[in-house]
């Protein structure tokens, strides 16, 4: 049995925050911590969570017992909540789930959603909804231990932009591939191949599982690397075609350092994972790295850019 545990922080409100404070809390916890569960749950159940709930569980990446990490996460969540909510209006309690517990517990929060004009994202235990258009495309995602169920705004932004940017026969480089959802979507939209790059080895099994679920495993490759330009060399050595489009969907604190490597790849870039409040800073960094922002799109508090190398 694995000794990995999923840290969980139970956040409860003695006094429910306002809707504005709740929305900002969701955004900041997602942007400023490695919290994984709350934003997905919030987006999937936006109507069900009205009024603001009495509390919610915040999930964090799995770690071995020796690695720990609960104390630092508890402090980070407490700091953010204290800056937004009145003193004494909330409480925090830490716990953990085993690997086996996690996959089962997640299912109740993952429902079929429509993204863009044609794409639907659904778990394998749900059917396509009645009334879906004849040309609808279904992405099946089993979340497992990698994240990217389609309910987060940045994932939706990337999928919508892929609808307009993926030409038939293109090869996609997916940086921060996670569950493989963006690569699968690109192939369903007409791409011939996807190279998924990740620095987290726990994602590989789930990436390949989802590729198989969607019948595209032979057209997807997983590369474990933290340098996209180096990963491309590895992929080409394994027979992958040349890259035409890059998508990078990760928090800004992670993608800033990757911009020079993304520029070395030298292809059109779809970039997301940053808040509207970060837009100017991200634009400046992107341009400094050698890209020109062609288009910006947003959804709620989140934004995405389409950029070309200059």
Coordinates of N, CA, C and O in Angstrom, one line a residue, residues 26 45 100:
X26 N -11.8 32.0 -3.1 CA -11.6 30.9 -4.1 C -10.4 31.2 -5.0 O -9.5 30.4 -5.2
X45 N -20.2 23.3 -9.1 CA -21.4 23.5 -8.3 C -21.7 24.9 -7.9 O -22.1 25.3 -6.9
X100 N -6.0 5.8 -2.0 CA -7.2 5.0 -2.4 C -8.5 5.8 -2.1 O -9.4 5.8 -2.8

